[in-house]
Coordinates of C-alpha atoms (C1' of nucleotides) in Angstrom, one line a residue:
Chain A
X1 CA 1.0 157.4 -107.1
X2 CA -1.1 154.1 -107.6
X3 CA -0.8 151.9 -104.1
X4 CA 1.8 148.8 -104.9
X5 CA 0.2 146.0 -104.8
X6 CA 0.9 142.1 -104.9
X7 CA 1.1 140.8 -108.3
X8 CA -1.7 138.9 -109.5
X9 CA -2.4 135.4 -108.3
X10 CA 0.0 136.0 -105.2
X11 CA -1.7 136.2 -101.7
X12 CA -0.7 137.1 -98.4
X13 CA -1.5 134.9 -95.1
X14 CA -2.1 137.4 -92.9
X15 CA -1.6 136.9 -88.9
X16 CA -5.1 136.1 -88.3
X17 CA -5.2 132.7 -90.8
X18 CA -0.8 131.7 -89.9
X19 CA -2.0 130.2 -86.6
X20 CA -4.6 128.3 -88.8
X21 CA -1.9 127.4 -91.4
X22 CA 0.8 126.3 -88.8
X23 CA -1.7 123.6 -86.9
X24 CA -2.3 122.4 -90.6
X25 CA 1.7 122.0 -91.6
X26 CA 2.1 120.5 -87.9
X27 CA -0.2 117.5 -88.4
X28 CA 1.4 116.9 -91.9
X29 CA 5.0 117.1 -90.5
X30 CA 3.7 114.8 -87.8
X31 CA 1.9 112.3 -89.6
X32 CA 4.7 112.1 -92.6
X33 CA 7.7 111.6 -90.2
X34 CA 5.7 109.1 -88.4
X35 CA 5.6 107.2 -91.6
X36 CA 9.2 107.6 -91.7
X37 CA 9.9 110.7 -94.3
X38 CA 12.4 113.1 -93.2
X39 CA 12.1 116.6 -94.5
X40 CA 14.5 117.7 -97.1
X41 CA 14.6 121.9 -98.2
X42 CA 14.9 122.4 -101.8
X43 CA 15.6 125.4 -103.4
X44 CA 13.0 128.0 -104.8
X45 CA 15.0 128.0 -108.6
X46 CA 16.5 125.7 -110.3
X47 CA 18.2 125.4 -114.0
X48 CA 15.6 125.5 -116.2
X49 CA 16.7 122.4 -118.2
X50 CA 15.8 120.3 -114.9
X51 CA 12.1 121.2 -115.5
X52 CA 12.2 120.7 -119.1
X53 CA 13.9 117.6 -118.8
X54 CA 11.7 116.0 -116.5
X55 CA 8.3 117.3 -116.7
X56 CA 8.2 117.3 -120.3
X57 CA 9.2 120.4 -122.8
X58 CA 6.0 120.0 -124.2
X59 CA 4.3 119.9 -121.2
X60 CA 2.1 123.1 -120.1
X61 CA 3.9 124.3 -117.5
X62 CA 7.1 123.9 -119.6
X63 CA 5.9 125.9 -122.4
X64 CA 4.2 128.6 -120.8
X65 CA 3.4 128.5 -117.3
X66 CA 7.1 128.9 -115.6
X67 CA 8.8 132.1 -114.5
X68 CA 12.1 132.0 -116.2
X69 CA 14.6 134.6 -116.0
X70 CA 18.7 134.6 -116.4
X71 CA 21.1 136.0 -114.1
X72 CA 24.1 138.0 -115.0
X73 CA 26.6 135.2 -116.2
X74 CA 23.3 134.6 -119.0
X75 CA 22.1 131.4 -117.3
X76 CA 18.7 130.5 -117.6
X77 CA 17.0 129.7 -113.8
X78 CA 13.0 129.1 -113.5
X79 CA 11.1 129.1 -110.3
X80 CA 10.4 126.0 -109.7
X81 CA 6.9 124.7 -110.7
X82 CA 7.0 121.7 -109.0
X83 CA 9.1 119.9 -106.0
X84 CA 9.8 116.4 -107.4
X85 CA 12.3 117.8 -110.4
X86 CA 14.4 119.4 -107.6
X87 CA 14.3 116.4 -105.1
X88 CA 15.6 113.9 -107.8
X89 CA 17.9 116.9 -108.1
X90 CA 19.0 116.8 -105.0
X91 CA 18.9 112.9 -104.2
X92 CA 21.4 112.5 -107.4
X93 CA 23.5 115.2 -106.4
X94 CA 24.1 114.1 -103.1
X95 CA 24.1 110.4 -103.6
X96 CA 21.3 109.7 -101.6
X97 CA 20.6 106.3 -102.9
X98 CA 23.7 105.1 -100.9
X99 CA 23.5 103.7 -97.5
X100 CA 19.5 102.9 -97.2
X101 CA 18.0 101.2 -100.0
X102 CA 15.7 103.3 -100.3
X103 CA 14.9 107.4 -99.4
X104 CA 12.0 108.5 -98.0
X105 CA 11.4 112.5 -98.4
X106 CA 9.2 115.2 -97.8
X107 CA 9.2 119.2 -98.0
X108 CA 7.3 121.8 -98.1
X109 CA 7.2 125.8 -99.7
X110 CA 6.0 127.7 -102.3
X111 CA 5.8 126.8 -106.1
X112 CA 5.1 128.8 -109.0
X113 CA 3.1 128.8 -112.4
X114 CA 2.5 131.4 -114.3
X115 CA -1.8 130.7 -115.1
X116 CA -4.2 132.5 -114.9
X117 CA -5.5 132.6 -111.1
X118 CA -9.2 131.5 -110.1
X119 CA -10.8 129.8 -107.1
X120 CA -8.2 127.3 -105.7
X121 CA -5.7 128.5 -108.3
X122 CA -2.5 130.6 -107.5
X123 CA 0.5 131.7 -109.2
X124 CA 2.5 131.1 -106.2
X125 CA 1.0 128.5 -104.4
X126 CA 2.0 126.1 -101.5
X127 CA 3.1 122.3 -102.1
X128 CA 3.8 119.2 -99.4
X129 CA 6.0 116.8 -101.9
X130 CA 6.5 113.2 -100.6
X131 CA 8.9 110.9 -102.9
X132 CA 10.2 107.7 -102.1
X133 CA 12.8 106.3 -104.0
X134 CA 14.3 103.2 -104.4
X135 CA 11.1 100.8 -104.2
X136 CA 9.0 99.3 -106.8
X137 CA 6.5 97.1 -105.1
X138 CA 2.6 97.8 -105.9
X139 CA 2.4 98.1 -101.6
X140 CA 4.8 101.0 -101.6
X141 CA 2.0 103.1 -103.7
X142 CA -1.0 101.6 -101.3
X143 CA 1.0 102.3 -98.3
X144 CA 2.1 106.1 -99.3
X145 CA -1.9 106.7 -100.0
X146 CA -2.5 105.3 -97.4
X147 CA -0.6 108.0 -95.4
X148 CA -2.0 110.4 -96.9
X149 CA -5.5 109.6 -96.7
X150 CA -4.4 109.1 -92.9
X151 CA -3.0 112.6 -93.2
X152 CA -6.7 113.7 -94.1
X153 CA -8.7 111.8 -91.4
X154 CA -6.3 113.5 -89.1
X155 CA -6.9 117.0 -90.5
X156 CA -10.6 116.2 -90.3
X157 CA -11.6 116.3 -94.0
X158 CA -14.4 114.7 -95.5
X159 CA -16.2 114.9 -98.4
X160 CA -12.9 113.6 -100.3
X161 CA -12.6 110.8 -103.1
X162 CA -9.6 109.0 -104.2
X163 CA -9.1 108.5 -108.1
X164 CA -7.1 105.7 -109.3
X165 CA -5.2 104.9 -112.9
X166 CA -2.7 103.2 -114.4
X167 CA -0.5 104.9 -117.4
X168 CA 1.5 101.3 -118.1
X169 CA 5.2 101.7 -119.1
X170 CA 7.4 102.3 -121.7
X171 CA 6.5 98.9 -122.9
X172 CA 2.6 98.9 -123.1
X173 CA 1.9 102.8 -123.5
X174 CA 3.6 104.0 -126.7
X175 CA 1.4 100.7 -128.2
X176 CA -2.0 102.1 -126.7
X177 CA -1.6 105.7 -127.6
X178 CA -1.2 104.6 -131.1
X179 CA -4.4 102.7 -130.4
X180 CA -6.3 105.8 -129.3
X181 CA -4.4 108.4 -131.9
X182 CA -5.9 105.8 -134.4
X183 CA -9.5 105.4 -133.1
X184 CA -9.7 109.3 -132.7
X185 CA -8.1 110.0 -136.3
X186 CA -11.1 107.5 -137.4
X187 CA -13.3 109.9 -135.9
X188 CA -11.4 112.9 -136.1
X189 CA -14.4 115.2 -137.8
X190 CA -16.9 113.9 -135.2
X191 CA -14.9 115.7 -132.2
X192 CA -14.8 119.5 -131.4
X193 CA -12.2 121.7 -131.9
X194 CA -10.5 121.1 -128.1
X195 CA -10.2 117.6 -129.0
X196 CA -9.1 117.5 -132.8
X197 CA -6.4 119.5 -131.5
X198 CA -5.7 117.3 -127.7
X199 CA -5.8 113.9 -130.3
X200 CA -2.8 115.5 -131.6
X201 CA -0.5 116.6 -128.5
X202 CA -1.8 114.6 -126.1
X203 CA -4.4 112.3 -126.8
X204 CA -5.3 110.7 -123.7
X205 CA -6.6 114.5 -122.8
X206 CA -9.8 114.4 -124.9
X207 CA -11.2 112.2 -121.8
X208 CA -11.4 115.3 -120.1
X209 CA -14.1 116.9 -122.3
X210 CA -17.0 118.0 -121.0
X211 CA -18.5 118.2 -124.7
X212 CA -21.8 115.7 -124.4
X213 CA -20.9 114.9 -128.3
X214 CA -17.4 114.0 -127.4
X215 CA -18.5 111.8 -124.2
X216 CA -20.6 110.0 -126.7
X217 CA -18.2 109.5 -129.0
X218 CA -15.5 108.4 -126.4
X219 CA -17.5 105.4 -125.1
X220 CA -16.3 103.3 -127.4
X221 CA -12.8 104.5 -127.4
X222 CA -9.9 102.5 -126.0
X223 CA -9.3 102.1 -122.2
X224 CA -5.8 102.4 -121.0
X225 CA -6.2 99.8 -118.3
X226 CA -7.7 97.4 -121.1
X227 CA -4.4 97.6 -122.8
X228 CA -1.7 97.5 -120.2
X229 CA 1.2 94.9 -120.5
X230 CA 0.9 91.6 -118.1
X231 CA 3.5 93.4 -115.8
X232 CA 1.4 96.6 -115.5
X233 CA -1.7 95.2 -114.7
X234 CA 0.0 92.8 -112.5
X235 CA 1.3 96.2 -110.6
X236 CA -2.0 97.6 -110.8
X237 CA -4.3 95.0 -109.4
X238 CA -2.0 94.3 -106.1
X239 CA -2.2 97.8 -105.7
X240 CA -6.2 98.3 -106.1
X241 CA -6.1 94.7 -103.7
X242 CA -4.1 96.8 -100.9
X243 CA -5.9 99.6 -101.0
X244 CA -9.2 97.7 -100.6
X245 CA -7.4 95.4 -97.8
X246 CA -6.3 98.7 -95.9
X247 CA -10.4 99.8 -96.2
X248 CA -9.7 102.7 -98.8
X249 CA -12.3 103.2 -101.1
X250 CA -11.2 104.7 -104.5
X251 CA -12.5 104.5 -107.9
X252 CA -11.1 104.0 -111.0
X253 CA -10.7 106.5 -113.4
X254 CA -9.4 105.7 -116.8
X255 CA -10.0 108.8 -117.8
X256 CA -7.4 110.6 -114.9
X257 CA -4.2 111.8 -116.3
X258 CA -1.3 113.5 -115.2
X259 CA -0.1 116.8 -116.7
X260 CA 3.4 115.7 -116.3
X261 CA 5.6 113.3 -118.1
X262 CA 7.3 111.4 -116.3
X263 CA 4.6 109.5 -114.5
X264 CA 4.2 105.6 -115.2
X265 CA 2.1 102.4 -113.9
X266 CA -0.1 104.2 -111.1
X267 CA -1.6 107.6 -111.1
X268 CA -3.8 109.2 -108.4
X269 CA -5.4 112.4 -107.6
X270 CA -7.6 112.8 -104.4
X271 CA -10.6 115.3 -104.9
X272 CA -12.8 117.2 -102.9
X273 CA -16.4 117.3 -103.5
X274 CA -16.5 120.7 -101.8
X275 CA -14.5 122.8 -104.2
X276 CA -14.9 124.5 -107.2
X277 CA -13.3 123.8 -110.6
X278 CA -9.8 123.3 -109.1
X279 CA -11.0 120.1 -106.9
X280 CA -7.9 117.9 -106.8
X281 CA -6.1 118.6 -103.4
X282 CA -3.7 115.8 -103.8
X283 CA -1.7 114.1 -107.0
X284 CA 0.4 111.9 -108.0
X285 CA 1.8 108.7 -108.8
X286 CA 5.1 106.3 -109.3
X287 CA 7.9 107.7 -111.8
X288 CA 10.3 104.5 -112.3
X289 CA 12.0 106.2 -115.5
X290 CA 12.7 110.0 -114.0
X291 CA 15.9 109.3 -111.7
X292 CA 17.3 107.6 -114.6
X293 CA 16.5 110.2 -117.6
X294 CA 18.4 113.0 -115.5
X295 CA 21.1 110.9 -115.3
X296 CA 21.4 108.3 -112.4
X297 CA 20.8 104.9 -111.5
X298 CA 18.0 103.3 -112.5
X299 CA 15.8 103.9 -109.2
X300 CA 12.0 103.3 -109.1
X301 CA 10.3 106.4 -107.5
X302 CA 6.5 107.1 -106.0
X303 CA 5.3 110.4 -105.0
X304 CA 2.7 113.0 -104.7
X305 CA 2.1 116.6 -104.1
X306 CA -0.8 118.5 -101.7
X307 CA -2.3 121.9 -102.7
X308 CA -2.0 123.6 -99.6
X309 CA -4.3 126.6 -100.2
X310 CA -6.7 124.4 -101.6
X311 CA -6.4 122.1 -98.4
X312 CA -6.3 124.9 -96.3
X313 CA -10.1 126.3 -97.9
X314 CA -11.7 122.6 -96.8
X315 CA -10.4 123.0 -93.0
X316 CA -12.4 123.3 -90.0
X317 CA -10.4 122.9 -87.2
X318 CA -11.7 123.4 -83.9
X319 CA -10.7 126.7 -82.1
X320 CA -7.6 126.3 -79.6
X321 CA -7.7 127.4 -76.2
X322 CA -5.9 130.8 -76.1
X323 CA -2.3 131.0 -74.3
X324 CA -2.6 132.7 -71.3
X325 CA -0.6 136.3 -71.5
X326 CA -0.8 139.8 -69.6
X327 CA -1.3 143.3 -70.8
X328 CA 0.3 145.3 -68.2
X329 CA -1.2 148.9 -67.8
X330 CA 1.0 151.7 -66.4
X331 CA -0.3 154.3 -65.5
X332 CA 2.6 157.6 -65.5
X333 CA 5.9 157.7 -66.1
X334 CA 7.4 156.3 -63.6
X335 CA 5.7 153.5 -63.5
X336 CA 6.4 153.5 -67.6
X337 CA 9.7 153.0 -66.5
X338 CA 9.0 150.4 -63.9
X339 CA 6.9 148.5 -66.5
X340 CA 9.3 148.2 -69.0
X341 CA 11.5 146.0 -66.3
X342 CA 8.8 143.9 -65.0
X343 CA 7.8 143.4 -68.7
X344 CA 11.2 141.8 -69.5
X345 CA 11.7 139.7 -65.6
X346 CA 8.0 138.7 -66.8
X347 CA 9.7 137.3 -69.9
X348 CA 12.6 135.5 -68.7
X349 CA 10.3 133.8 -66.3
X350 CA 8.3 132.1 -69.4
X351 CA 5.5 134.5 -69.3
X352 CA 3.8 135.9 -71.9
X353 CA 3.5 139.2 -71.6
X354 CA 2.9 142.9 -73.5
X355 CA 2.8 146.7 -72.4
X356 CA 0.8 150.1 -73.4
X357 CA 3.2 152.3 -74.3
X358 CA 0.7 154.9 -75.1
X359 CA 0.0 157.2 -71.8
X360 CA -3.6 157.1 -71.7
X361 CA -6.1 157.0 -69.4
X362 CA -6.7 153.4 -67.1
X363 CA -9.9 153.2 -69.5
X364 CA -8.5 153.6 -72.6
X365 CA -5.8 151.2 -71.4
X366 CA -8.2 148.7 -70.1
X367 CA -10.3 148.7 -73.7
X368 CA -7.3 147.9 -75.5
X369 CA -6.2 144.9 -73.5
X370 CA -10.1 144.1 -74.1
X371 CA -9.8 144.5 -77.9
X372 CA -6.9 142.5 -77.7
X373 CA -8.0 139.8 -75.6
X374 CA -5.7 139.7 -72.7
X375 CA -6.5 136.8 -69.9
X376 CA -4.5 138.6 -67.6
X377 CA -4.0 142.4 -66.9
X378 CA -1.5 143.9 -64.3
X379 CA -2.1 147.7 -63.1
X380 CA 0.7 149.5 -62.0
X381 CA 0.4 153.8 -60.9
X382 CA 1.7 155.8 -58.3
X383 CA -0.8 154.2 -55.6
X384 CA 0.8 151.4 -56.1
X385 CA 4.6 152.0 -57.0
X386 CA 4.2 153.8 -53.4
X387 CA 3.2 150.6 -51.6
X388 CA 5.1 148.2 -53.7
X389 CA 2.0 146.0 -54.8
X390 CA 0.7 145.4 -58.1
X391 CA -2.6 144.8 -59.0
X392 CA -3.9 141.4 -61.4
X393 CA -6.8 141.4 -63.0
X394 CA -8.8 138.9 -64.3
X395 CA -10.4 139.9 -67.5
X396 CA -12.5 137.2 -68.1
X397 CA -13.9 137.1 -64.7
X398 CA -14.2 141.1 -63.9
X399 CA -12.2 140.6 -60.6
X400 CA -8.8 141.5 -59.5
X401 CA -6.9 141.3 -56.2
X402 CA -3.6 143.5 -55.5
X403 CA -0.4 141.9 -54.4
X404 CA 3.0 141.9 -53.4
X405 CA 5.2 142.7 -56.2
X406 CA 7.8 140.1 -55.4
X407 CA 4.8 137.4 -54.7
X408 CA 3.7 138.3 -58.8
X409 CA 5.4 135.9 -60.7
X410 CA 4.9 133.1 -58.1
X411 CA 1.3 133.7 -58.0
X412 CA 1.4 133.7 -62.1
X413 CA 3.2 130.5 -62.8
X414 CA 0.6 128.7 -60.2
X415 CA -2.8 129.7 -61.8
X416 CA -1.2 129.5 -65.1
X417 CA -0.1 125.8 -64.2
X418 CA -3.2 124.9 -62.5
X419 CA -5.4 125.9 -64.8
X420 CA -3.5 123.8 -68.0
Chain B
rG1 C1' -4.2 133.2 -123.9
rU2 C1' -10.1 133.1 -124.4
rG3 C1' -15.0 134.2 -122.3
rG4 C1' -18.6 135.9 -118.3
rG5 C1' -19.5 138.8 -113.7
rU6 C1' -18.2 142.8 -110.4
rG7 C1' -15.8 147.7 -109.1
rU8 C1' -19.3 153.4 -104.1
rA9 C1' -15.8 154.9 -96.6
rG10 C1' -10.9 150.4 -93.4
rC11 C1' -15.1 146.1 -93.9
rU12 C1' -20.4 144.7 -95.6
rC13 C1' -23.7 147.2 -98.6
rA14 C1' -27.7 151.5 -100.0
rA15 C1' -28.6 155.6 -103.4
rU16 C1' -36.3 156.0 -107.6
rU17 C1' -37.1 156.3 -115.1
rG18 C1' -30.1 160.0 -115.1
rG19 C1' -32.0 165.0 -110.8
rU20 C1' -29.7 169.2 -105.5
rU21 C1' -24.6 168.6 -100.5
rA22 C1' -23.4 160.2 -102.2
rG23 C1' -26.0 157.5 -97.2
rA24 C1' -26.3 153.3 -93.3
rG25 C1' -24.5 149.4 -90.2
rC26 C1' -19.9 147.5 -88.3
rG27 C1' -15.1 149.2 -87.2
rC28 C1' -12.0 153.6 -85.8
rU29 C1' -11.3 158.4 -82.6
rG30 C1' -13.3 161.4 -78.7
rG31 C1' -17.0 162.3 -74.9
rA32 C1' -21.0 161.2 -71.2
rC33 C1' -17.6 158.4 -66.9
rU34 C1' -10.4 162.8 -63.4
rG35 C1' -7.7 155.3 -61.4
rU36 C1' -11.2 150.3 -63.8
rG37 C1' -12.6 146.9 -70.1
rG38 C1' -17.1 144.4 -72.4
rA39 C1' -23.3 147.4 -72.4
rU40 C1' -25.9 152.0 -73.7
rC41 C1' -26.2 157.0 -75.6
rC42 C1' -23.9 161.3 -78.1
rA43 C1' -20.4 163.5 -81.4
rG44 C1' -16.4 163.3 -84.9
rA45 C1' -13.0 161.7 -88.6
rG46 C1' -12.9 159.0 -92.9
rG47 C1' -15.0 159.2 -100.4
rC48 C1' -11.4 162.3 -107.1
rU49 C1' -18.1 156.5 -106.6
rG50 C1' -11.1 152.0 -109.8
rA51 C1' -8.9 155.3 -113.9
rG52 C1' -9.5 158.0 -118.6
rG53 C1' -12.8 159.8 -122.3
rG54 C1' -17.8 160.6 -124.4
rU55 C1' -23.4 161.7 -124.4
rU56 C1' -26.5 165.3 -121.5
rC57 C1' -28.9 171.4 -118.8
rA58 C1' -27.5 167.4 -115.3
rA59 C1' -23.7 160.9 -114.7
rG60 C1' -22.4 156.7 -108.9
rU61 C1' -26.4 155.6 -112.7
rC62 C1' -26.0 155.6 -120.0
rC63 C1' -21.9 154.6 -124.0
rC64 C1' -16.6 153.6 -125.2
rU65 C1' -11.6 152.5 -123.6
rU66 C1' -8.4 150.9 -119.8
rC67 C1' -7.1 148.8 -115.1
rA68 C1' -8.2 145.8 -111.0
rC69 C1' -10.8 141.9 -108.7
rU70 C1' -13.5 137.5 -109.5
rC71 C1' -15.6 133.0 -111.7
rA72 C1' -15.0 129.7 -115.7
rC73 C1' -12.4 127.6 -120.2
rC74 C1' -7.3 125.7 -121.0
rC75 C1' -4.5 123.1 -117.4
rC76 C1' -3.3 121.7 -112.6
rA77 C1' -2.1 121.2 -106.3

RNA sequence: GUGGGUGUAGCUCAAUUGGUUAGAGCGCUGGACUGUGGAUCCAGAGGCUGAGGGUUCAAGUCCCUUCACUCACCCCA
């Protein structure tokens, strides 16, 4: 029998690298809900129309990167490859856009595409999603960067850069991709294969080729920015002028675009210079048209999403202190017995505290509160059931004093206080 | 979906142009040391060399197939 293992793409935190994962999440939740998002928890599946209505049927991860499967009544679910489909979902469905003007959100779990996994690149990988809704002013994008890039400086990254676009709207873009699908039809022969074939599904892609030919070629092609509607590059400048007022640095890329439909006006990505291929930690942008298209009010939205993994691979946090705890060693079975009491009053005072189990010798006992790093070790055998004492070791130090069993937990809570 | 790289002990890696019984370090278990950890020394356990087929007197090594992992393309967080 073959060992099971986990499907391809899927990883496992293991104990060693949660503590590393929870600090991470706990500066996020922290820094978002200072900037006044609340945390909203979304389901893992959703109707797969929701996807295909809002990221685009002929997106990527439409066509073939979701996980979609029916149930027994024949209805068609996907995992959800993305948070934002399910939080305009979930605002609509619960008339969130009463009451506040607008709705600041932010959650956090697992997402899943179906690609093939490489460095930074998971089939079940985890998101933070931020959305606002309700607000269309150019400071509302500066001012949700600007969170994140706080979000960063507080995580300690560096090495980061902060890409910046503009898509326009329904009323300038449809005119400037039938600029570009014109200037590349021109010069249609001239491109590789990739690109004959991106001119045709979605032409703003063939900016992405690494071809030298192509680059060459692409010079001269036309710049969304240069063909943006008064409104749109209105939007776009006061945003660029916060960003530069707030001390941001960013650089603008008219070659960045998003993968998704329903982004308009302002597009972002943040990338690291430290990764591999898959550099972009953070993405996103405003989504005026979304809330609408599945069906509610006219709401302008702005939000982004952060690869967690990939995040998580550019940390270096310091080391923490380690919690103070005992390993209590017990030596017989009587004092087995007596252990397993003192283990739980140990407990209900607030301590931290564990047992051997395992009836081995003092040494053996001792090396495994060594391998496991206990502070704090507590001997108990028949010397000392008999005389009612305990003895508490210091492990760090190598020294150890016997004591009173009553005095124990007194005697615990002071060094343990004192030395915080 | 398309390419490249890599598969030997729990982990990191050796093994001559194909040549006897596949080794080492770390880790693990036990001992030296009957109730005192970390150091040292000794011993032990642990392998269908990813799987299947082929070539050969002989395959961890060469060939084919397949699987897994990995990097990259595509695309994205």
């Amino acid at each position: 029998m073959p060992q099971i293992k986990a499907p391809k793409g899927v990883a496992d935190i293991l104990p060693a690298q949660v503590r590393d994962w929870q600090r991470m999440e706990r500066i996020i939740r922290r820094t978002l809900e200072a900037a006044g998002f609340a945390e909203i928890r979304l389901p893992i599946f959703e109707v797969t129309e929701l996807f295909a209505r809002s990221i685009g049927a002929e997106t990527d991860i439409v066509s073939k990167e979701m996980y979609t499967f029916q149930d027994r009544g024949g209805r068609t679910f996907s995992l959800r490859p993305e948070g934002t489909a399910g939080a305009v979902r979930a605002y609509l469905e619960h008339r969130l856009y009463h009451g506040a003007s607008d709705c600041r959100l932010y959650y956090l779990g697992p997402m899943f595409r179906a690609e093939r996994p490489q460095a930074g690149r998971f089939r079940q990988f985890n998101q933070v999603g931020v959305e606002v809704f309700g607000l269309s002013e150019p400071g509302v994008d500066a001012e949700v960067i600007a969170v994140l890039m706080e979000m960063f400086t507080r995580l300690g990254l560096a090495g980061l850069r902060l890409d910046l676009n503009s898509l326009g709207c329904p009323e300038c873009r449809p005119g400037y991709l039938r600029q570009l699908q014109c200037f590349l039809e021109a010069k249609r022969l001239l491109l590789c294969t990739d690109c004959q074939r991106r001119a045709e599904i979605n032409p703003q892609r063939v900016f992405d080729c690494k071809q030298p030919g192509c680059q060459g070629i692409l010079e001269d092609a036309p710049k969304s920015p240069d063909s943006l509607c008064a409104a749109c590059r209105d939007h776009f400048r006061r945003v660029c002028d916060c960003l530069e007022q707030l001390g941001y640095a960013y650089q603008l890329n008219s070659r960045l675009v998003r993968g998704l439909d329903y982004y308009n006006r302002t597009a972002f990505e943040i990338v690291s210079l430290k990764l591999g291929a898959q550099n972009a930690i953070a993405g996103g942008g405003r989504y005026d048209g979304l809330v609408e298209l599945l069906g509610g009010p006219s709401t302008p939205a702005f939000g982004y999403a952060i690869g967690l993994e990939r995040l998580n691979m550019l940390l270096q946090l310091p080391s923490e202190p380690v919690q103070p705890w005992i390993y209590l060693v017990l030596l017989g079975d009587e004092a087995k017995r007596q252990g397993l009491l003192l283990l739980q009053e140990l407990r209900k005072a607030g301590l931290s505290a564990q047992m051997g189990h395992q009836n081995k010798s003092l040494k053996k006992q001792l090396q495994h509160a060594n391998k496991l790093e206990a502070p704090w070790v507590l001997i108990l055998g028949e010397d000392e059931l008999a005389a009612g004492n305990v003895i508490l070791r210091d492990m760090r130090q190598g020294t150890q004093e016997e004591l009173l069993q009553e005095q124990l937990i007194g005697k615990l809570k002071g060094i343990w206080t004192t030395k915080s």
